[in-house]
mmCIF file of C-alpha atoms in Angstrom:
data_model
loop_
_atom_site.group_PDB
_atom_site.id
_atom_site.type_symbol
_atom_site.label_atom_id
_atom_site.label_comp_id
_atom_site.label_asym_id
_atom_site.label_seq_id
_atom_site.Cartn_x
_atom_site.Cartn_y
_atom_site.Cartn_z
ATOM 1 C CA UNK A 2 2.612 -33.457 -33.079
ATOM 2 C CA UNK A 3 4.003 -31.087 -31.188
ATOM 3 C CA UNK A 4 6.548 -29.331 -32.483
ATOM 4 C CA UNK A 5 10.244 -28.771 -30.630
ATOM 5 C CA UNK A 6 9.540 -25.289 -30.711
ATOM 6 C CA UNK A 7 6.750 -26.118 -29.744
ATOM 7 C CA UNK A 8 6.784 -28.676 -26.835
ATOM 8 C CA UNK A 9 10.071 -25.536 -25.379
ATOM 9 C CA UNK A 10 7.423 -23.464 -25.210
ATOM 10 C CA UNK A 11 4.601 -25.397 -23.797
ATOM 11 C CA UNK A 12 7.057 -26.123 -20.694
ATOM 12 C CA UNK A 13 7.385 -22.535 -20.783
ATOM 13 C CA UNK A 14 3.928 -22.303 -20.443
ATOM 14 C CA UNK A 15 3.397 -24.387 -17.903
ATOM 15 C CA UNK A 16 6.461 -23.179 -15.288
ATOM 16 C CA UNK A 17 4.793 -19.509 -15.704
ATOM 17 C CA UNK A 18 1.832 -20.961 -14.935
ATOM 18 C CA UNK A 19 2.981 -22.659 -11.857
ATOM 19 C CA UNK A 20 4.795 -19.050 -10.990
ATOM 20 C CA UNK A 21 1.527 -17.388 -11.368
ATOM 21 C CA UNK A 22 0.216 -19.447 -8.621
ATOM 22 C CA UNK A 23 3.205 -19.060 -6.409
ATOM 23 C CA UNK A 24 3.259 -15.647 -6.556
ATOM 24 C CA UNK A 25 1.062 -14.025 -9.241
ATOM 25 C CA UNK A 26 -3.282 -15.144 -8.455
ATOM 26 C CA UNK A 27 -4.639 -13.906 -6.133
ATOM 27 C CA UNK A 28 -2.095 -11.549 -5.266
ATOM 28 C CA UNK A 29 -1.689 -8.023 -4.678
ATOM 29 C CA UNK A 30 1.553 -5.636 -4.684
ATOM 30 C CA UNK A 31 1.240 -1.213 -4.693
ATOM 31 C CA UNK A 32 4.587 0.421 -4.642
ATOM 32 C CA UNK A 33 4.315 4.019 -4.460
ATOM 33 C CA UNK A 34 7.238 6.289 -4.422
ATOM 34 C CA UNK A 35 6.740 9.802 -3.269
ATOM 35 C CA UNK A 36 9.422 12.437 -3.983
ATOM 36 C CA UNK A 37 9.812 14.650 -1.238
ATOM 37 C CA UNK A 38 10.550 18.110 -1.122
ATOM 38 C CA UNK A 39 13.467 17.681 -0.250
ATOM 39 C CA UNK A 40 14.643 15.199 -2.740
ATOM 40 C CA UNK A 41 14.567 12.120 -0.773
ATOM 41 C CA UNK A 42 11.536 9.430 -1.377
ATOM 42 C CA UNK A 43 8.879 7.517 0.673
ATOM 43 C CA UNK A 44 8.812 3.665 -0.078
ATOM 44 C CA UNK A 45 6.020 2.100 0.346
ATOM 45 C CA UNK A 46 4.480 -1.782 -0.366
ATOM 46 C CA UNK A 47 1.718 -2.892 0.430
ATOM 47 C CA UNK A 48 1.853 -7.074 0.035
ATOM 48 C CA UNK A 49 -1.089 -9.027 0.134
ATOM 49 C CA UNK A 50 -1.978 -12.913 -0.591
ATOM 50 C CA UNK A 51 -6.260 -13.993 -0.377
ATOM 51 C CA UNK A 52 -7.078 -16.620 1.523
ATOM 52 C CA UNK A 53 -7.681 -18.600 -1.318
ATOM 53 C CA UNK A 54 -3.848 -18.380 -3.282
ATOM 54 C CA UNK A 55 -2.879 -19.822 0.495
ATOM 55 C CA UNK A 56 -5.349 -22.699 0.760
ATOM 56 C CA UNK A 57 -4.224 -23.640 -3.219
ATOM 57 C CA UNK A 58 -0.626 -23.579 -2.615
ATOM 58 C CA UNK A 59 -1.283 -25.379 1.261
ATOM 59 C CA UNK A 60 2.450 -27.370 0.745
ATOM 60 C CA UNK A 61 4.356 -24.134 0.066
ATOM 61 C CA UNK A 62 2.446 -22.083 2.917
ATOM 62 C CA UNK A 63 5.268 -20.974 4.936
ATOM 63 C CA UNK A 64 7.299 -19.790 2.034
ATOM 64 C CA UNK A 65 4.630 -17.412 0.916
ATOM 65 C CA UNK A 66 4.072 -16.076 4.255
ATOM 66 C CA UNK A 67 7.590 -15.459 4.388
ATOM 67 C CA UNK A 68 7.449 -13.882 2.282
ATOM 68 C CA UNK A 69 5.720 -11.130 4.197
ATOM 69 C CA UNK A 70 7.951 -10.760 6.780
ATOM 70 C CA UNK A 71 10.753 -7.663 8.136
ATOM 71 C CA UNK A 72 13.683 -10.180 6.911
ATOM 72 C CA UNK A 73 11.812 -10.298 2.924
ATOM 73 C CA UNK A 74 11.046 -6.772 3.007
ATOM 74 C CA UNK A 75 15.399 -5.742 4.542
ATOM 75 C CA UNK A 76 16.300 -7.938 1.800
ATOM 76 C CA UNK A 77 14.620 -5.881 -0.638
ATOM 77 C CA UNK A 78 15.304 -3.240 0.315
ATOM 78 C CA UNK A 79 19.588 -4.545 -0.088
ATOM 79 C CA UNK A 80 18.857 -3.969 -4.087
ATOM 80 C CA UNK A 81 17.294 -0.803 -4.455
ATOM 81 C CA UNK A 82 19.783 1.323 -4.628
ATOM 82 C CA UNK A 83 22.479 3.533 -1.676
ATOM 83 C CA UNK A 84 20.925 5.113 1.169
ATOM 84 C CA UNK A 85 17.645 3.354 1.488
ATOM 85 C CA UNK A 86 15.896 2.340 5.121
ATOM 86 C CA UNK A 87 13.537 -0.060 6.275
ATOM 87 C CA UNK A 88 11.529 2.359 8.478
ATOM 88 C CA UNK A 89 9.063 0.680 8.864
ATOM 89 C CA UNK A 90 6.887 -2.835 9.261
ATOM 90 C CA UNK A 91 4.193 -5.088 9.409
ATOM 91 C CA UNK A 92 1.683 -8.156 9.213
ATOM 92 C CA UNK A 93 -1.477 -7.426 9.772
ATOM 93 C CA UNK A 94 -4.862 -9.963 8.557
ATOM 94 C CA UNK A 95 -6.508 -8.347 5.419
ATOM 95 C CA UNK A 96 -10.700 -8.999 4.492
ATOM 96 C CA UNK A 97 -11.314 -11.784 3.234
ATOM 97 C CA UNK A 98 -9.098 -13.428 5.811
ATOM 98 C CA UNK A 99 -5.787 -12.432 3.918
ATOM 99 C CA UNK A 100 -2.889 -11.300 4.742
ATOM 100 C CA UNK A 101 -1.192 -8.334 4.468
ATOM 101 C CA UNK A 102 2.317 -6.862 5.012
ATOM 102 C CA UNK A 103 3.283 -2.593 4.984
ATOM 103 C CA UNK A 104 6.642 -1.846 4.381
ATOM 104 C CA UNK A 105 7.506 1.892 3.951
ATOM 105 C CA UNK A 106 11.376 2.517 3.172
ATOM 106 C CA UNK A 107 12.819 5.585 3.452
ATOM 107 C CA UNK A 108 15.388 7.466 0.489
ATOM 108 C CA UNK A 109 17.581 9.104 1.084
ATOM 109 C CA UNK A 110 18.638 11.058 -2.033
ATOM 110 C CA UNK A 111 16.224 9.588 -4.592
ATOM 111 C CA UNK A 112 18.794 9.428 -7.225
ATOM 112 C CA UNK A 113 20.090 7.000 -5.960
ATOM 113 C CA UNK A 114 17.052 4.737 -6.338
ATOM 114 C CA UNK A 115 16.628 2.049 -7.914
ATOM 115 C CA UNK A 116 13.981 -0.830 -8.209
ATOM 116 C CA UNK A 117 12.117 -3.883 -10.287
ATOM 117 C CA UNK A 118 11.149 -2.586 -13.176
ATOM 118 C CA UNK A 119 7.466 -3.335 -14.291
ATOM 119 C CA UNK A 120 7.803 -3.420 -17.730
ATOM 120 C CA UNK A 121 7.900 -6.942 -18.760
ATOM 121 C CA UNK A 122 6.986 -6.148 -22.224
ATOM 122 C CA UNK A 123 10.490 -4.928 -22.673
ATOM 123 C CA UNK A 124 12.368 -7.641 -24.991
ATOM 124 C CA UNK A 125 15.234 -7.772 -23.141
ATOM 125 C CA UNK A 126 13.476 -7.437 -20.069
ATOM 126 C CA UNK A 127 15.212 -10.745 -18.436
ATOM 127 C CA UNK A 128 19.462 -8.778 -18.267
ATOM 128 C CA UNK A 129 17.381 -5.280 -18.158
ATOM 129 C CA UNK A 130 14.862 -5.882 -15.388
ATOM 130 C CA UNK A 131 16.237 -2.373 -12.697
ATOM 131 C CA UNK A 132 14.132 1.132 -12.744
ATOM 132 C CA UNK A 133 16.375 4.061 -11.777
ATOM 133 C CA UNK A 134 14.900 7.713 -10.365
ATOM 134 C CA UNK A 135 16.942 10.737 -12.057
ATOM 135 C CA UNK A 136 16.654 14.270 -11.291
ATOM 136 C CA UNK A 137 17.153 16.441 -15.035
ATOM 137 C CA UNK A 138 16.980 20.303 -14.019
ATOM 138 C CA UNK A 139 15.751 22.062 -17.194
ATOM 139 C CA UNK A 140 17.535 25.642 -17.800
ATOM 140 C CA UNK A 141 16.509 25.635 -21.810
ATOM 141 C CA UNK A 142 13.705 24.569 -23.995
ATOM 142 C CA UNK A 143 15.177 22.203 -26.077
ATOM 143 C CA UNK A 144 14.206 21.071 -29.467
ATOM 144 C CA UNK A 145 10.803 19.289 -28.283
ATOM 145 C CA UNK A 146 10.405 21.013 -26.119
ATOM 146 C CA UNK A 147 7.583 24.223 -25.125
ATOM 147 C CA UNK A 148 8.099 27.714 -22.557
ATOM 148 C CA UNK A 149 6.052 25.835 -19.520
ATOM 149 C CA UNK A 150 9.154 23.530 -19.011
ATOM 150 C CA UNK A 151 12.174 24.958 -18.862
ATOM 151 C CA UNK A 152 12.663 25.747 -15.031
ATOM 152 C CA UNK A 153 10.889 22.290 -14.738
ATOM 153 C CA UNK A 154 12.657 19.423 -12.824
ATOM 154 C CA UNK A 155 12.131 16.180 -15.799
ATOM 155 C CA UNK A 156 12.019 13.400 -13.049
ATOM 156 C CA UNK A 157 13.577 10.033 -15.407
ATOM 157 C CA UNK A 158 12.424 7.230 -15.062
ATOM 158 C CA UNK A 159 14.673 4.321 -17.155
ATOM 159 C CA UNK A 160 15.762 0.897 -16.893
ATOM 160 C CA UNK A 161 19.707 0.909 -16.083
ATOM 161 C CA UNK A 162 20.004 0.560 -19.371
ATOM 162 C CA UNK A 163 18.718 1.312 -23.144
ATOM 163 C CA UNK A 164 15.435 -1.129 -23.137
ATOM 164 C CA UNK A 165 15.326 -3.170 -26.528
ATOM 165 C CA UNK A 166 12.790 -1.830 -28.856
ATOM 166 C CA UNK A 167 10.102 -4.358 -29.427
ATOM 167 C CA UNK A 168 10.640 -5.258 -33.259
ATOM 168 C CA UNK A 169 6.521 -6.639 -34.307
ATOM 169 C CA UNK A 170 7.665 -6.464 -38.469
ATOM 170 C CA UNK A 171 7.949 -9.825 -40.334
ATOM 171 C CA UNK A 172 10.351 -9.600 -42.812
ATOM 172 C CA UNK A 173 13.486 -11.298 -41.786
ATOM 173 C CA UNK A 174 15.331 -8.642 -43.934
ATOM 174 C CA UNK A 175 13.801 -5.758 -41.559
ATOM 175 C CA UNK A 176 14.304 -8.454 -37.741
ATOM 176 C CA UNK A 177 16.408 -11.035 -37.927
ATOM 177 C CA UNK A 178 14.794 -12.240 -34.632
ATOM 178 C CA UNK A 179 11.963 -12.742 -35.387
ATOM 179 C CA UNK A 180 10.478 -15.857 -33.689
ATOM 180 C CA UNK A 181 7.982 -18.981 -36.074
ATOM 181 C CA UNK A 182 4.647 -18.621 -36.437
ATOM 182 C CA UNK A 183 3.566 -21.223 -34.220
ATOM 183 C CA UNK A 184 1.833 -23.856 -35.975
ATOM 184 C CA UNK A 185 -2.245 -25.109 -35.593
ATOM 185 C CA UNK A 186 -1.854 -27.593 -33.027
ATOM 186 C CA UNK A 187 0.929 -25.617 -30.677
ATOM 187 C CA UNK A 188 -1.661 -22.181 -30.998
ATOM 188 C CA UNK A 189 -4.749 -25.117 -30.118
ATOM 189 C CA UNK A 190 -2.121 -25.585 -27.031
ATOM 190 C CA UNK A 191 -2.239 -22.399 -25.972
ATOM 191 C CA UNK A 192 -5.453 -21.216 -25.916
ATOM 192 C CA UNK A 193 -6.306 -24.773 -23.746
ATOM 193 C CA UNK A 194 -3.879 -23.200 -21.568
ATOM 194 C CA UNK A 195 -5.016 -19.525 -21.761
ATOM 195 C CA UNK A 196 -8.237 -20.914 -19.396
ATOM 196 C CA UNK A 197 -5.775 -22.448 -16.878
ATOM 197 C CA UNK A 198 -3.805 -18.680 -16.986
ATOM 198 C CA UNK A 199 -6.994 -16.806 -16.417
ATOM 199 C CA UNK A 200 -8.708 -18.209 -13.938
ATOM 200 C CA UNK A 201 -5.147 -18.121 -11.465
ATOM 201 C CA UNK A 202 -5.013 -15.135 -12.562
ATOM 202 C CA UNK A 203 -8.666 -13.927 -10.534
ATOM 203 C CA UNK A 204 -8.109 -11.064 -7.983
ATOM 204 C CA UNK A 205 -4.587 -10.210 -9.024
ATOM 205 C CA UNK A 206 -3.299 -6.569 -9.328
ATOM 206 C CA UNK A 207 -0.791 -4.634 -9.669
ATOM 207 C CA UNK A 208 0.244 -1.461 -9.452
ATOM 208 C CA UNK A 209 3.706 1.068 -9.169
ATOM 209 C CA UNK A 210 3.024 4.074 -8.678
ATOM 210 C CA UNK A 211 5.286 7.401 -8.739
ATOM 211 C CA UNK A 212 3.618 10.173 -6.272
ATOM 212 C CA UNK A 213 5.464 14.020 -6.453
ATOM 213 C CA UNK A 214 4.863 16.828 -3.656
ATOM 214 C CA UNK A 215 2.846 18.939 -5.883
ATOM 215 C CA UNK A 216 0.842 18.881 -9.074
ATOM 216 C CA UNK A 217 2.409 17.165 -11.239
ATOM 217 C CA UNK A 218 3.705 19.473 -15.282
ATOM 218 C CA UNK A 219 1.997 18.028 -18.532
ATOM 219 C CA UNK A 220 4.070 16.488 -21.588
ATOM 220 C CA UNK A 221 4.055 14.584 -23.769
ATOM 221 C CA UNK A 222 6.788 12.657 -23.318
ATOM 222 C CA UNK A 223 5.358 12.004 -19.788
ATOM 223 C CA UNK A 224 3.409 8.706 -19.144
ATOM 224 C CA UNK A 225 -0.573 9.105 -19.673
ATOM 225 C CA UNK A 226 -1.382 11.164 -16.421
ATOM 226 C CA UNK A 227 -5.384 10.276 -15.973
ATOM 227 C CA UNK A 228 -7.403 13.471 -14.241
ATOM 228 C CA UNK A 229 -5.068 15.513 -15.233
ATOM 229 C CA UNK A 230 -7.200 18.498 -15.058
ATOM 230 C CA UNK A 231 -7.923 17.465 -11.234
ATOM 231 C CA UNK A 232 -4.158 18.654 -10.317
ATOM 232 C CA UNK A 233 -3.002 15.019 -10.450
ATOM 233 C CA UNK A 234 0.400 14.405 -8.301
ATOM 234 C CA UNK A 235 0.439 10.876 -9.022
ATOM 235 C CA UNK A 236 1.062 8.506 -11.970
ATOM 236 C CA UNK A 237 0.552 4.799 -12.870
ATOM 237 C CA UNK A 238 3.758 3.234 -13.732
ATOM 238 C CA UNK A 239 1.718 -0.094 -13.813
ATOM 239 C CA UNK A 240 -1.253 -0.562 -12.788
ATOM 240 C CA UNK A 241 -2.954 -3.890 -13.702
ATOM 241 C CA UNK A 242 -6.158 -5.615 -12.264
ATOM 242 C CA UNK A 243 -8.316 -8.814 -13.301
ATOM 243 C CA UNK A 244 -10.898 -6.784 -13.800
ATOM 244 C CA UNK A 245 -9.336 -3.721 -16.199
ATOM 245 C CA UNK A 246 -11.175 -3.477 -19.753
ATOM 246 C CA UNK A 247 -10.079 -3.966 -23.278
ATOM 247 C CA UNK A 248 -10.738 -1.529 -25.942
ATOM 248 C CA UNK A 249 -14.082 -3.400 -27.099
ATOM 249 C CA UNK A 250 -15.071 -3.015 -22.831
ATOM 250 C CA UNK A 251 -14.338 -6.419 -22.280
ATOM 251 C CA UNK A 252 -13.122 -7.376 -19.865
ATOM 252 C CA UNK A 253 -9.045 -7.543 -21.129
ATOM 253 C CA UNK A 254 -8.417 -11.093 -19.734
ATOM 254 C CA UNK A 255 -11.105 -12.826 -21.955
ATOM 255 C CA UNK A 256 -10.222 -10.862 -24.767
ATOM 256 C CA UNK A 257 -8.945 -14.407 -26.982
ATOM 257 C CA UNK A 258 -6.034 -12.902 -29.021
ATOM 258 C CA UNK A 259 -4.845 -10.969 -25.706
ATOM 259 C CA UNK A 260 -4.633 -14.187 -23.801
ATOM 260 C CA UNK A 261 -2.512 -15.408 -26.141
ATOM 261 C CA UNK A 262 -0.111 -13.392 -26.538
ATOM 262 C CA UNK A 263 0.149 -13.783 -22.600
ATOM 263 C CA UNK A 264 0.652 -17.168 -22.579
ATOM 264 C CA UNK A 265 3.058 -17.736 -24.596
ATOM 265 C CA UNK A 266 4.724 -14.935 -22.086
ATOM 266 C CA UNK A 267 4.363 -12.271 -25.117
ATOM 267 C CA UNK A 268 3.554 -8.887 -23.149
ATOM 268 C CA UNK A 269 4.518 -6.291 -25.014
ATOM 269 C CA UNK A 270 2.410 -8.183 -27.908
ATOM 270 C CA UNK A 271 0.906 -6.507 -31.355
ATOM 271 C CA UNK A 272 -2.926 -7.748 -30.067
ATOM 272 C CA UNK A 273 -1.509 -6.052 -26.501
ATOM 273 C CA UNK A 274 0.365 -2.948 -27.718
ATOM 274 C CA UNK A 275 -3.033 -2.223 -29.706
ATOM 275 C CA UNK A 276 -5.847 -1.598 -27.431
ATOM 276 C CA UNK A 277 -3.888 -0.106 -24.760
ATOM 277 C CA UNK A 278 -2.484 2.586 -26.929
ATOM 278 C CA UNK A 279 -5.182 4.665 -25.304
ATOM 279 C CA UNK A 280 -5.077 3.802 -21.595
ATOM 280 C CA UNK A 281 -4.682 7.744 -21.116
ATOM 281 C CA UNK A 282 -8.056 8.817 -21.968
ATOM 282 C CA UNK A 283 -9.168 5.677 -21.182
ATOM 283 C CA UNK A 284 -9.244 5.091 -17.494
ATOM 284 C CA UNK A 285 -11.028 1.336 -17.380
ATOM 285 C CA UNK A 286 -7.834 0.382 -19.516
ATOM 286 C CA UNK A 287 -4.516 -1.258 -17.660
ATOM 287 C CA UNK A 288 -1.641 1.153 -17.542
ATOM 288 C CA UNK A 289 0.594 -2.160 -18.408
ATOM 289 C CA UNK A 290 3.291 -2.252 -21.593
ATOM 290 C CA UNK A 291 6.766 1.382 -21.062
ATOM 291 C CA UNK A 292 6.492 4.512 -22.291
ATOM 292 C CA UNK A 293 9.193 4.905 -24.976
ATOM 293 C CA UNK A 294 10.734 1.476 -24.556
ATOM 294 C CA UNK A 295 12.008 1.579 -21.423
ATOM 295 C CA UNK A 296 11.301 4.623 -19.874
ATOM 296 C CA UNK A 297 9.953 8.119 -19.609
ATOM 297 C CA UNK A 298 9.566 11.818 -17.945
ATOM 298 C CA UNK A 299 8.204 13.500 -14.568
ATOM 299 C CA UNK A 300 7.782 17.536 -14.562
ATOM 300 C CA UNK A 301 7.874 18.928 -11.238
ATOM 301 C CA UNK A 302 7.870 22.220 -10.602
ATOM 302 C CA UNK A 303 10.827 23.238 -8.098
ATOM 303 C CA UNK A 304 9.863 22.519 -4.938
ATOM 304 C CA UNK A 305 12.254 25.214 -2.252
ATOM 305 C CA UNK A 306 15.064 23.104 -1.391
ATOM 306 C CA UNK A 307 15.524 21.812 -4.810
ATOM 307 C CA UNK A 308 15.545 25.513 -6.476
ATOM 308 C CA UNK A 309 18.322 25.785 -4.208
ATOM 309 C CA UNK A 310 20.354 23.222 -5.153
ATOM 310 C CA UNK A 311 19.885 23.367 -9.583
ATOM 311 C CA UNK A 312 18.414 27.036 -10.117
ATOM 312 C CA UNK A 313 20.146 29.317 -7.823
ATOM 313 C CA UNK A 314 22.477 31.343 -9.787
ATOM 314 C CA UNK A 315 21.403 29.813 -12.579
ATOM 315 C CA UNK A 316 19.791 31.235 -15.775
ATOM 316 C CA UNK A 317 16.325 30.152 -17.634
ATOM 317 C CA UNK A 318 15.864 30.266 -20.884
ATOM 318 C CA UNK A 319 12.476 30.406 -23.134
ATOM 319 C CA UNK A 320 13.772 30.653 -26.491
ATOM 320 C CA UNK A 321 13.780 29.093 -29.084
ATOM 321 C CA UNK A 322 9.616 29.006 -28.195
ATOM 322 C CA UNK A 323 9.901 33.237 -27.486
ATOM 323 C CA UNK A 324 12.409 36.160 -28.394
ATOM 324 C CA UNK A 325 12.755 36.818 -24.845
ATOM 325 C CA UNK A 326 16.311 36.780 -23.832
ATOM 326 C CA UNK A 327 17.438 34.637 -20.674
ATOM 327 C CA UNK A 328 16.506 35.736 -17.096
ATOM 328 C CA UNK A 329 17.879 34.493 -14.048
ATOM 329 C CA UNK A 330 16.369 32.218 -12.048
ATOM 330 C CA UNK A 331 13.325 33.059 -9.078
ATOM 331 C CA UNK A 332 11.702 31.034 -7.153
ATOM 332 C CA UNK A 333 8.758 33.315 -7.156
ATOM 333 C CA UNK A 334 8.935 32.552 -10.734
ATOM 334 C CA UNK A 335 9.788 29.094 -11.374
ATOM 335 C CA UNK A 336 9.145 27.136 -7.663
ATOM 336 C CA UNK A 337 6.320 25.342 -7.229
ATOM 337 C CA UNK A 338 4.026 27.572 -3.994
ATOM 338 C CA UNK A 339 2.226 25.055 -2.130
ATOM 339 C CA UNK A 340 -0.111 27.575 -0.730
ATOM 340 C CA UNK A 341 -1.084 28.351 -4.275
ATOM 341 C CA UNK A 342 -2.669 24.380 -4.963
ATOM 342 C CA UNK A 343 -6.587 24.898 -5.154
ATOM 343 C CA UNK A 344 -6.917 22.025 -2.378
ATOM 344 C CA UNK A 345 -4.950 24.593 0.216
ATOM 345 C CA UNK A 346 -6.698 27.949 -0.957
ATOM 346 C CA UNK A 347 -10.475 26.198 -0.184
ATOM 347 C CA UNK A 348 -7.992 25.422 3.202
ATOM 348 C CA UNK A 349 -7.855 28.925 3.389
ATOM 349 C CA UNK A 350 -10.739 30.025 3.265
ATOM 350 C CA UNK A 351 -12.338 27.339 5.370
ATOM 351 C CA UNK A 352 -10.018 28.886 7.878
ATOM 352 C CA UNK A 353 -10.965 32.321 7.590
ATOM 353 C CA UNK A 354 -12.342 34.308 10.157
ATOM 354 C CA UNK A 355 -16.112 34.732 9.834
ATOM 355 C CA UNK A 356 -17.336 38.293 9.229
ATOM 356 C CA UNK A 357 -18.567 39.672 12.094
ATOM 357 C CA UNK A 358 -22.439 40.228 11.717
ATOM 358 C CA UNK A 359 -23.934 43.216 13.505
ATOM 359 C CA UNK A 360 -26.616 42.734 16.285
ATOM 360 C CA UNK A 361 -29.989 43.244 15.063
ATOM 361 C CA UNK A 362 -30.954 46.750 16.733
ATOM 362 C CA UNK A 363 -32.953 46.532 19.380
ATOM 363 C CA UNK A 364 -36.341 47.324 19.363
ATOM 364 C CA UNK A 365 -37.190 50.351 20.190
#
């Protein structure tokens, strides 16, 4: 017999599997938040439902297709904070007879932008699932920074309230909210449900990316920036697909211990966290869990408009990392100069007039 707690959790899992069928399996959601030089933002949402999902959910097909509509995009916009406008929307057929919608939103100021948090691993997700994007100019290095970060702008991406930390301790004195260890028969039930969930998540992809107008400045408190050596201008806050691998090189969703946690809706389980801890250097791993318990900082050099807004007339100090006295901020010293990027240098070189070639001397 399955215990009452096991039955309750099993019922929840069955409900979640139904939700995965409706909104998860064979679904792709790709959201890109781009910070513009004037402090505004452009948000692009791509939502795709595969033919398989539309066929499986035949009775709910109308409701699914409604999620791709302009009206649905406008309803989502109403929860994105102040100063957000829907500037374009398109629904079209995609590869494999799928249906895709592309919605583009303009945000007046990124500080007012809000978005549904992608970090399901947070223990208080049900009551704390809104992300805020806030700009913070840095005038000093601080105790944990370095010389490179004074004079930058930190984009704080954090949950609206401080997130509740995950406590993996099995000691009741250290963790009063510790869940009971499932009985072997309950564990077996979850193991049997795991293949169902794995099948429903085939061709599944969800991604949330932050992009800036300039290359990002690396920092220990930032989310892991892949391909940083290439002058990356974007970083994934979430990037999960059914094709991702675990730290052993096997399919992430084929890992039995990970699936045992996911099928119990434990998205921040100890096994999952162990496999994902090196995602910054291992690009085959998904970007799945929150950085620093529900928040992170992304660092950029100020554009001319943001320099004028935040740094004009201010002093910059590299202390305590150097003994140099504070100095007046100048755009030439701390600002982002787009003409100095490798891409524009290459373009300038290609567009530069070629030196004239001397005409061959006429034969005498």
